[in-house]
Short mmCIF file of N, CA and C in Angstrom, two decimals:
data_model
loop_
_atom_site.label_atom_id
_atom_site.label_comp_id
_atom_site.label_asym_id
_atom_site.label_seq_id
_atom_site.Cartn_x
_atom_site.Cartn_y
_atom_site.Cartn_z
N MET N 1 0.43 -35.61 -9.49
CA MET N 1 1.32 -36.75 -9.45
C MET N 1 0.74 -37.81 -8.51
N ILE N 2 0.80 -39.05 -8.98
CA ILE N 2 0.30 -40.17 -8.19
C ILE N 2 1.43 -41.19 -8.10
N GLN N 3 1.72 -41.66 -6.90
CA GLN N 3 2.81 -42.61 -6.73
C GLN N 3 2.28 -44.02 -6.53
N ILE N 4 2.89 -44.97 -7.23
CA ILE N 4 2.63 -46.39 -7.02
C ILE N 4 3.62 -46.84 -5.94
N LYS N 5 3.10 -47.28 -4.80
CA LYS N 5 3.97 -47.66 -3.69
C LYS N 5 3.40 -48.89 -3.00
N GLY N 6 4.03 -49.30 -1.95
CA GLY N 6 3.58 -50.48 -1.20
C GLY N 6 4.49 -51.66 -1.47
N LYS N 7 3.91 -52.82 -1.72
CA LYS N 7 4.67 -54.05 -1.94
C LYS N 7 5.16 -54.11 -3.38
N VAL N 8 6.09 -53.21 -3.70
CA VAL N 8 6.68 -53.17 -5.04
C VAL N 8 8.19 -53.03 -4.91
N LYS N 9 8.88 -53.48 -5.93
CA LYS N 9 10.34 -53.34 -5.95
C LYS N 9 10.73 -51.90 -6.23
N PHE N 10 9.96 -51.22 -7.11
CA PHE N 10 10.25 -49.84 -7.48
C PHE N 10 9.03 -48.97 -7.26
N ASN N 11 9.17 -47.88 -6.52
CA ASN N 11 8.10 -46.89 -6.42
C ASN N 11 8.13 -46.07 -7.70
N ILE N 12 6.98 -45.93 -8.34
CA ILE N 12 6.89 -45.20 -9.60
C ILE N 12 5.94 -44.03 -9.40
N THR N 13 6.32 -42.87 -9.88
CA THR N 13 5.47 -41.69 -9.82
C THR N 13 4.86 -41.45 -11.20
N LEU N 14 3.54 -41.38 -11.25
CA LEU N 14 2.82 -41.14 -12.50
C LEU N 14 2.42 -39.68 -12.59
N ASP N 15 2.56 -39.12 -13.78
CA ASP N 15 2.08 -37.77 -14.06
C ASP N 15 1.00 -37.89 -15.13
N PRO N 16 -0.28 -37.94 -14.72
CA PRO N 16 -1.37 -38.13 -15.68
C PRO N 16 -1.43 -37.08 -16.80
N SER N 17 -0.82 -35.92 -16.60
CA SER N 17 -0.85 -34.91 -17.65
C SER N 17 -0.01 -35.33 -18.86
N THR N 18 0.87 -36.30 -18.70
CA THR N 18 1.68 -36.77 -19.82
C THR N 18 1.03 -37.93 -20.58
N PHE N 19 -0.05 -38.50 -20.05
CA PHE N 19 -0.71 -39.63 -20.71
C PHE N 19 -1.20 -39.27 -22.11
N ILE N 20 -1.53 -38.01 -22.35
CA ILE N 20 -2.07 -37.60 -23.65
C ILE N 20 -1.07 -37.85 -24.76
N PHE N 21 0.23 -37.89 -24.44
CA PHE N 21 1.27 -38.11 -25.43
C PHE N 21 1.62 -39.59 -25.61
N ASP N 22 1.03 -40.45 -24.79
CA ASP N 22 1.34 -41.88 -24.81
C ASP N 22 0.42 -42.58 -25.81
N ASP N 23 1.00 -43.36 -26.72
CA ASP N 23 0.22 -44.05 -27.74
C ASP N 23 -0.65 -45.17 -27.17
N ARG N 24 -0.46 -45.54 -25.93
CA ARG N 24 -1.27 -46.60 -25.32
C ARG N 24 -2.61 -46.11 -24.81
N LYS N 25 -2.87 -44.81 -24.88
CA LYS N 25 -4.16 -44.27 -24.42
C LYS N 25 -5.27 -44.81 -25.33
N VAL N 26 -6.47 -44.87 -24.76
CA VAL N 26 -7.63 -45.38 -25.49
C VAL N 26 -8.76 -44.39 -25.34
N GLU N 27 -9.47 -44.14 -26.42
CA GLU N 27 -10.65 -43.28 -26.33
C GLU N 27 -11.76 -44.05 -25.63
N MET N 28 -12.53 -43.35 -24.80
CA MET N 28 -13.60 -44.00 -24.05
C MET N 28 -14.60 -44.67 -25.01
N GLU N 29 -14.89 -44.02 -26.11
CA GLU N 29 -15.85 -44.59 -27.07
C GLU N 29 -15.35 -45.92 -27.62
N GLN N 30 -14.05 -46.02 -27.90
CA GLN N 30 -13.48 -47.27 -28.38
C GLN N 30 -13.58 -48.36 -27.32
N LEU N 31 -13.31 -48.00 -26.09
CA LEU N 31 -13.38 -48.96 -24.99
C LEU N 31 -14.82 -49.45 -24.80
N LEU N 32 -15.77 -48.55 -24.90
CA LEU N 32 -17.18 -48.94 -24.77
C LEU N 32 -17.61 -49.85 -25.91
N ASN N 33 -16.93 -49.76 -27.06
CA ASN N 33 -17.23 -50.62 -28.20
C ASN N 33 -16.41 -51.90 -28.18
N GLY N 34 -15.65 -52.13 -27.10
CA GLY N 34 -14.92 -53.38 -26.95
C GLY N 34 -13.50 -53.36 -27.46
N GLN N 35 -13.01 -52.24 -27.98
CA GLN N 35 -11.63 -52.15 -28.45
C GLN N 35 -10.77 -51.67 -27.29
N THR N 36 -9.98 -52.59 -26.71
CA THR N 36 -9.24 -52.26 -25.49
C THR N 36 -7.85 -51.72 -25.74
N THR N 37 -7.34 -51.75 -26.98
CA THR N 37 -6.03 -51.17 -27.27
C THR N 37 -6.13 -50.32 -28.51
N GLY N 38 -5.18 -49.44 -28.67
CA GLY N 38 -5.13 -48.61 -29.85
C GLY N 38 -4.40 -49.28 -31.00
N GLU N 39 -3.95 -50.49 -30.80
CA GLU N 39 -3.18 -51.19 -31.82
C GLU N 39 -4.10 -51.84 -32.84
N GLU N 40 -3.75 -51.67 -34.12
CA GLU N 40 -4.51 -52.31 -35.18
C GLU N 40 -3.77 -53.57 -35.62
N THR N 41 -4.52 -54.60 -36.00
CA THR N 41 -3.92 -55.81 -36.50
C THR N 41 -3.67 -55.64 -37.99
N ILE N 42 -2.44 -55.90 -38.42
CA ILE N 42 -2.09 -55.80 -39.82
C ILE N 42 -2.22 -57.18 -40.43
N THR N 43 -2.98 -57.29 -41.51
CA THR N 43 -3.13 -58.57 -42.17
C THR N 43 -2.71 -58.44 -43.62
N PHE N 44 -2.18 -59.52 -44.18
CA PHE N 44 -1.76 -59.55 -45.56
C PHE N 44 -2.42 -60.75 -46.21
N GLN N 45 -2.77 -60.59 -47.51
CA GLN N 45 -3.47 -61.66 -48.21
C GLN N 45 -2.55 -62.83 -48.51
N ASP N 46 -1.30 -62.55 -48.82
CA ASP N 46 -0.35 -63.62 -49.07
C ASP N 46 1.08 -63.10 -48.86
N ASN N 47 2.05 -63.98 -49.01
CA ASN N 47 3.44 -63.62 -48.81
C ASN N 47 3.91 -62.53 -49.76
N TYR N 48 3.46 -62.60 -51.01
CA TYR N 48 3.88 -61.62 -52.01
C TYR N 48 3.49 -60.21 -51.58
N GLU N 49 2.24 -60.03 -51.11
CA GLU N 49 1.77 -58.71 -50.69
C GLU N 49 2.57 -58.21 -49.49
N TRP N 50 2.87 -59.10 -48.54
CA TRP N 50 3.65 -58.72 -47.36
C TRP N 50 5.02 -58.22 -47.78
N ASN N 51 5.72 -58.97 -48.65
CA ASN N 51 7.05 -58.58 -49.11
C ASN N 51 7.00 -57.25 -49.86
N ARG N 52 6.01 -57.06 -50.71
CA ARG N 52 5.91 -55.83 -51.49
C ARG N 52 5.72 -54.62 -50.58
N GLU N 53 4.86 -54.73 -49.57
CA GLU N 53 4.63 -53.61 -48.68
C GLU N 53 5.84 -53.31 -47.81
N ILE N 54 6.60 -54.32 -47.45
CA ILE N 54 7.81 -54.10 -46.67
C ILE N 54 8.88 -53.40 -47.53
N LEU N 55 9.08 -53.88 -48.74
CA LEU N 55 10.14 -53.35 -49.60
C LEU N 55 9.78 -52.02 -50.26
N GLU N 56 8.54 -51.90 -50.73
CA GLU N 56 8.16 -50.72 -51.51
C GLU N 56 7.30 -49.74 -50.73
N GLY N 57 6.73 -50.17 -49.66
CA GLY N 57 5.78 -49.33 -48.95
C GLY N 57 4.39 -49.53 -49.51
N ALA N 58 3.40 -49.20 -48.72
CA ALA N 58 2.01 -49.37 -49.16
C ALA N 58 1.72 -48.40 -50.29
N SER N 59 0.88 -48.81 -51.21
CA SER N 59 0.56 -47.96 -52.37
C SER N 59 -0.76 -47.22 -52.17
N LYS N 60 -0.88 -46.59 -51.02
CA LYS N 60 -2.10 -45.84 -50.71
C LYS N 60 -1.85 -44.37 -51.01
N PRO N 61 -2.87 -43.55 -51.20
CA PRO N 61 -2.62 -42.13 -51.41
C PRO N 61 -2.02 -41.50 -50.15
N PRO N 62 -1.18 -40.47 -50.30
CA PRO N 62 -0.58 -39.84 -49.13
C PRO N 62 -1.64 -39.18 -48.26
N THR N 63 -1.59 -39.51 -46.96
CA THR N 63 -2.62 -38.99 -46.04
C THR N 63 -2.02 -38.43 -44.77
N LEU N 64 -0.71 -38.26 -44.72
CA LEU N 64 -0.05 -37.88 -43.49
C LEU N 64 -0.55 -36.55 -42.93
N ILE N 65 -0.75 -35.55 -43.77
CA ILE N 65 -1.22 -34.24 -43.31
C ILE N 65 -2.62 -34.35 -42.74
N SER N 66 -3.49 -35.08 -43.42
CA SER N 66 -4.87 -35.27 -42.94
C SER N 66 -4.90 -36.05 -41.64
N GLU N 67 -4.03 -37.06 -41.52
CA GLU N 67 -3.97 -37.86 -40.31
C GLU N 67 -3.53 -37.00 -39.13
N LYS N 68 -2.52 -36.15 -39.31
CA LYS N 68 -2.06 -35.28 -38.24
C LYS N 68 -3.16 -34.33 -37.80
N LYS N 69 -3.90 -33.78 -38.76
CA LYS N 69 -4.99 -32.84 -38.46
C LYS N 69 -6.08 -33.55 -37.67
N TYR N 70 -6.44 -34.77 -38.10
CA TYR N 70 -7.47 -35.54 -37.41
C TYR N 70 -7.04 -35.87 -35.99
N LYS N 71 -5.79 -36.31 -35.81
CA LYS N 71 -5.31 -36.68 -34.48
C LYS N 71 -5.29 -35.48 -33.55
N LYS N 72 -4.89 -34.32 -34.06
CA LYS N 72 -4.86 -33.11 -33.24
C LYS N 72 -6.28 -32.75 -32.80
N GLN N 73 -7.24 -32.85 -33.71
CA GLN N 73 -8.63 -32.55 -33.39
C GLN N 73 -9.17 -33.54 -32.36
N ALA N 74 -8.82 -34.83 -32.51
CA ALA N 74 -9.27 -35.85 -31.57
C ALA N 74 -8.71 -35.58 -30.17
N LEU N 75 -7.45 -35.15 -30.09
CA LEU N 75 -6.86 -34.85 -28.78
C LEU N 75 -7.54 -33.67 -28.12
N LEU N 76 -7.98 -32.69 -28.92
CA LEU N 76 -8.62 -31.50 -28.37
C LEU N 76 -10.06 -31.75 -27.94
N GLU N 77 -10.67 -32.81 -28.45
CA GLU N 77 -12.08 -33.06 -28.16
C GLU N 77 -12.35 -34.40 -27.48
N GLY N 78 -11.36 -35.28 -27.41
CA GLY N 78 -11.59 -36.65 -26.97
C GLY N 78 -11.63 -36.84 -25.46
N THR N 79 -12.18 -37.99 -25.09
CA THR N 79 -12.20 -38.46 -23.71
C THR N 79 -11.34 -39.70 -23.67
N PHE N 80 -10.23 -39.65 -22.91
CA PHE N 80 -9.24 -40.71 -22.97
C PHE N 80 -9.02 -41.39 -21.63
N LEU N 81 -8.63 -42.68 -21.73
CA LEU N 81 -8.27 -43.49 -20.58
C LEU N 81 -6.92 -44.15 -20.84
N MET N 82 -6.23 -44.49 -19.76
CA MET N 82 -4.95 -45.18 -19.87
C MET N 82 -5.02 -46.45 -19.05
N ASN N 83 -4.60 -47.57 -19.65
CA ASN N 83 -4.56 -48.83 -18.93
C ASN N 83 -3.39 -48.80 -17.96
N MET N 84 -3.62 -49.23 -16.74
CA MET N 84 -2.60 -49.16 -15.69
C MET N 84 -1.75 -50.41 -15.58
N HIS N 85 -2.07 -51.44 -16.32
CA HIS N 85 -1.36 -52.71 -16.25
C HIS N 85 0.15 -52.52 -16.44
N HIS N 86 0.56 -51.81 -17.50
CA HIS N 86 1.99 -51.64 -17.79
C HIS N 86 2.72 -50.94 -16.65
N PHE N 87 2.12 -49.92 -16.09
CA PHE N 87 2.77 -49.14 -15.04
C PHE N 87 2.95 -49.95 -13.76
N ILE N 88 1.92 -50.68 -13.38
CA ILE N 88 2.00 -51.45 -12.13
C ILE N 88 2.93 -52.65 -12.29
N ILE N 89 2.92 -53.29 -13.45
CA ILE N 89 3.85 -54.39 -13.70
C ILE N 89 5.29 -53.89 -13.69
N ASN N 90 5.54 -52.69 -14.24
CA ASN N 90 6.89 -52.12 -14.23
C ASN N 90 7.38 -51.79 -12.82
N ALA N 91 6.45 -51.57 -11.90
CA ALA N 91 6.84 -51.34 -10.50
C ALA N 91 7.26 -52.64 -9.82
N GLU N 92 6.99 -53.77 -10.47
CA GLU N 92 7.33 -55.12 -10.00
C GLU N 92 6.77 -55.43 -8.61
N PRO N 93 5.45 -55.73 -8.58
CA PRO N 93 4.83 -56.11 -7.31
C PRO N 93 5.51 -57.33 -6.69
N ASP N 94 5.58 -57.35 -5.36
CA ASP N 94 6.16 -58.48 -4.65
C ASP N 94 5.31 -59.72 -4.89
N SER N 95 5.92 -60.89 -4.67
CA SER N 95 5.21 -62.15 -4.92
C SER N 95 4.02 -62.35 -3.98
N ASP N 96 4.04 -61.72 -2.80
CA ASP N 96 2.92 -61.87 -1.87
C ASP N 96 1.85 -60.77 -2.02
N ALA N 97 2.01 -59.89 -3.00
CA ALA N 97 1.01 -58.84 -3.24
C ALA N 97 -0.23 -59.45 -3.88
N THR N 98 -1.40 -58.99 -3.43
CA THR N 98 -2.65 -59.56 -3.94
C THR N 98 -3.61 -58.52 -4.51
N HIS N 99 -3.49 -57.25 -4.10
CA HIS N 99 -4.46 -56.24 -4.50
C HIS N 99 -3.79 -54.91 -4.84
N VAL N 100 -4.52 -54.12 -5.61
CA VAL N 100 -4.17 -52.73 -5.85
C VAL N 100 -5.17 -51.91 -5.05
N ALA N 101 -4.69 -51.09 -4.13
CA ALA N 101 -5.57 -50.25 -3.31
C ALA N 101 -5.53 -48.83 -3.88
N LEU N 102 -6.68 -48.37 -4.37
CA LEU N 102 -6.82 -47.00 -4.87
C LEU N 102 -7.45 -46.18 -3.77
N SER N 103 -6.94 -44.96 -3.58
CA SER N 103 -7.48 -44.14 -2.50
C SER N 103 -7.67 -42.70 -2.96
N ASN N 104 -8.57 -42.01 -2.25
CA ASN N 104 -8.75 -40.56 -2.39
C ASN N 104 -8.95 -40.02 -0.98
N GLU N 105 -9.39 -38.79 -0.86
CA GLU N 105 -9.53 -38.18 0.46
C GLU N 105 -10.56 -38.90 1.34
N ALA N 106 -11.53 -39.56 0.73
CA ALA N 106 -12.64 -40.11 1.49
C ALA N 106 -12.60 -41.62 1.70
N THR N 107 -12.04 -42.38 0.75
CA THR N 107 -12.19 -43.82 0.82
C THR N 107 -11.04 -44.55 0.12
N THR N 108 -11.03 -45.88 0.29
CA THR N 108 -10.08 -46.76 -0.38
C THR N 108 -10.84 -47.92 -1.00
N VAL N 109 -10.45 -48.28 -2.22
CA VAL N 109 -11.06 -49.41 -2.93
C VAL N 109 -9.95 -50.36 -3.32
N GLN N 110 -10.16 -51.67 -3.10
CA GLN N 110 -9.16 -52.66 -3.46
C GLN N 110 -9.61 -53.44 -4.69
N ILE N 111 -8.67 -53.62 -5.61
CA ILE N 111 -8.93 -54.37 -6.84
C ILE N 111 -7.92 -55.51 -6.88
N PRO N 112 -8.37 -56.75 -7.11
CA PRO N 112 -7.43 -57.88 -7.17
C PRO N 112 -6.42 -57.71 -8.30
N LEU N 113 -5.18 -58.13 -8.07
CA LEU N 113 -4.16 -58.04 -9.12
C LEU N 113 -4.56 -58.82 -10.37
N GLU N 114 -5.39 -59.84 -10.21
CA GLU N 114 -5.85 -60.62 -11.37
C GLU N 114 -6.68 -59.76 -12.33
N ALA N 115 -7.32 -58.72 -11.81
CA ALA N 115 -8.15 -57.84 -12.63
C ALA N 115 -7.38 -56.63 -13.15
N LEU N 116 -6.07 -56.64 -13.00
CA LEU N 116 -5.24 -55.49 -13.35
C LEU N 116 -5.33 -55.11 -14.83
N LYS N 117 -5.46 -56.08 -15.72
CA LYS N 117 -5.53 -55.77 -17.15
C LYS N 117 -6.76 -54.94 -17.49
N GLY N 118 -7.75 -54.94 -16.64
CA GLY N 118 -8.96 -54.17 -16.88
C GLY N 118 -9.01 -52.84 -16.15
N LEU N 119 -7.93 -52.45 -15.47
CA LEU N 119 -7.91 -51.20 -14.71
C LEU N 119 -7.47 -50.05 -15.60
N TYR N 120 -8.36 -49.07 -15.75
CA TYR N 120 -8.09 -47.90 -16.58
C TYR N 120 -8.27 -46.64 -15.75
N PHE N 121 -7.44 -45.63 -16.04
CA PHE N 121 -7.58 -44.32 -15.44
C PHE N 121 -8.04 -43.34 -16.51
N GLN N 122 -9.15 -42.68 -16.25
CA GLN N 122 -9.59 -41.61 -17.14
C GLN N 122 -8.86 -40.34 -16.73
N PHE N 123 -8.17 -39.74 -17.69
CA PHE N 123 -7.39 -38.55 -17.38
C PHE N 123 -7.87 -37.31 -18.14
N SER N 124 -8.77 -37.50 -19.11
CA SER N 124 -9.31 -36.33 -19.82
C SER N 124 -10.76 -36.57 -20.21
N LYS N 125 -11.47 -35.48 -20.36
CA LYS N 125 -12.87 -35.53 -20.81
C LYS N 125 -13.08 -34.34 -21.73
N ASP N 126 -13.54 -34.62 -22.93
CA ASP N 126 -13.79 -33.58 -23.94
C ASP N 126 -12.56 -32.71 -24.17
N GLY N 127 -11.37 -33.34 -24.17
CA GLY N 127 -10.13 -32.64 -24.46
C GLY N 127 -9.53 -31.87 -23.30
N LYS N 128 -10.12 -31.96 -22.14
CA LYS N 128 -9.60 -31.23 -20.97
C LYS N 128 -9.34 -32.22 -19.83
N ARG N 129 -8.38 -31.88 -18.95
CA ARG N 129 -8.13 -32.76 -17.84
C ARG N 129 -9.32 -32.78 -16.89
N LEU N 130 -9.47 -33.86 -16.14
CA LEU N 130 -10.64 -34.04 -15.28
C LEU N 130 -10.65 -33.09 -14.09
N TYR N 131 -9.50 -32.95 -13.44
CA TYR N 131 -9.42 -32.16 -12.22
C TYR N 131 -8.28 -31.16 -12.33
N GLU N 132 -8.43 -30.04 -11.67
CA GLU N 132 -7.39 -29.00 -11.70
C GLU N 132 -6.06 -29.50 -11.14
N ASP N 133 -6.12 -30.43 -10.16
CA ASP N 133 -4.89 -30.94 -9.57
C ASP N 133 -4.29 -32.10 -10.37
N GLY N 134 -4.90 -32.45 -11.52
CA GLY N 134 -4.36 -33.47 -12.40
C GLY N 134 -4.69 -34.90 -12.03
N MET N 135 -5.54 -35.13 -11.04
CA MET N 135 -5.89 -36.48 -10.63
C MET N 135 -6.81 -37.14 -11.65
N VAL N 136 -7.13 -38.40 -11.43
CA VAL N 136 -7.84 -39.22 -12.41
C VAL N 136 -9.03 -39.94 -11.77
N ASP N 137 -9.88 -40.51 -12.62
CA ASP N 137 -10.95 -41.41 -12.18
C ASP N 137 -10.56 -42.82 -12.58
N ALA N 138 -10.88 -43.82 -11.76
CA ALA N 138 -10.53 -45.21 -12.03
C ALA N 138 -11.75 -45.98 -12.52
N PHE N 139 -11.55 -46.77 -13.56
CA PHE N 139 -12.58 -47.63 -14.13
C PHE N 139 -12.04 -49.04 -14.22
N VAL N 140 -12.94 -50.01 -14.15
CA VAL N 140 -12.59 -51.40 -14.42
C VAL N 140 -13.39 -51.82 -15.64
N TYR N 141 -12.69 -52.39 -16.62
CA TYR N 141 -13.34 -52.86 -17.84
C TYR N 141 -13.37 -54.37 -17.83
N ASP N 142 -14.58 -54.93 -17.84
CA ASP N 142 -14.80 -56.36 -17.96
C ASP N 142 -16.13 -56.53 -18.68
N GLN N 143 -16.08 -56.55 -20.00
CA GLN N 143 -17.25 -56.57 -20.87
C GLN N 143 -17.97 -55.22 -20.92
N ASP N 144 -17.93 -54.46 -19.85
CA ASP N 144 -18.44 -53.09 -19.84
C ASP N 144 -17.57 -52.26 -18.89
N LEU N 145 -17.76 -50.97 -18.93
CA LEU N 145 -16.92 -50.05 -18.18
C LEU N 145 -17.63 -49.62 -16.91
N LYS N 146 -16.99 -49.85 -15.76
CA LYS N 146 -17.59 -49.50 -14.47
C LYS N 146 -16.68 -48.52 -13.73
N LEU N 147 -17.26 -47.42 -13.27
CA LEU N 147 -16.53 -46.45 -12.47
C LEU N 147 -16.28 -47.06 -11.09
N VAL N 148 -15.03 -47.08 -10.67
CA VAL N 148 -14.65 -47.66 -9.37
C VAL N 148 -14.43 -46.57 -8.34
N MET N 149 -13.75 -45.48 -8.77
CA MET N 149 -13.44 -44.41 -7.84
C MET N 149 -13.19 -43.11 -8.60
N GLN N 150 -13.68 -42.03 -8.03
CA GLN N 150 -13.41 -40.71 -8.58
C GLN N 150 -12.25 -40.07 -7.83
N HIS N 151 -11.50 -39.24 -8.52
CA HIS N 151 -10.42 -38.44 -7.96
C HIS N 151 -9.41 -39.29 -7.18
N VAL N 152 -8.78 -40.24 -7.89
CA VAL N 152 -7.78 -41.11 -7.29
C VAL N 152 -6.54 -40.29 -6.96
N THR N 153 -6.09 -40.37 -5.72
CA THR N 153 -4.89 -39.64 -5.30
C THR N 153 -3.75 -40.57 -4.87
N GLY N 154 -4.03 -41.87 -4.72
CA GLY N 154 -2.99 -42.79 -4.29
C GLY N 154 -3.18 -44.18 -4.82
N ILE N 155 -2.07 -44.87 -5.07
CA ILE N 155 -2.08 -46.27 -5.52
C ILE N 155 -1.10 -47.02 -4.63
N GLU N 156 -1.61 -48.04 -3.95
CA GLU N 156 -0.73 -48.85 -3.11
C GLU N 156 -0.97 -50.32 -3.42
N ILE N 157 0.12 -51.04 -3.61
CA ILE N 157 0.05 -52.48 -3.86
C ILE N 157 0.11 -53.15 -2.49
N VAL N 158 -0.92 -53.93 -2.18
CA VAL N 158 -1.01 -54.59 -0.86
C VAL N 158 -1.08 -56.09 -1.00
#
């Protein structure tokens, strides 16, 4: 468990072991390829196609069983990260807060709040959690992925 504390309206406790069930997680390979969210953009050729798909459903072959099997396999083998932007914004940082301070047993690293959208926590590697105690590694994504800190145990908004 990692707590977001400091200059925030709400202290939030994160349990990285639950991130695997969150649809906002991103595979490391996707992030390295520049895809920062798991959301796909839906496009329609014209209004008629949009209305037909809404009313009748897409006319694709049924793939639900295959999709479930693929997703289960990906969870068992994948390396995943979670963007921290949503969690820290939900804690409602004070107006005078300027940085996110990540800490572990040895050191503290400060990241400007402006770079928050690029802050990711790696919580699994090859389908397994990173550390026995459930802690995470912190990365900053800005055109490429950079490791900022290993074994993050604390988050403080300063």
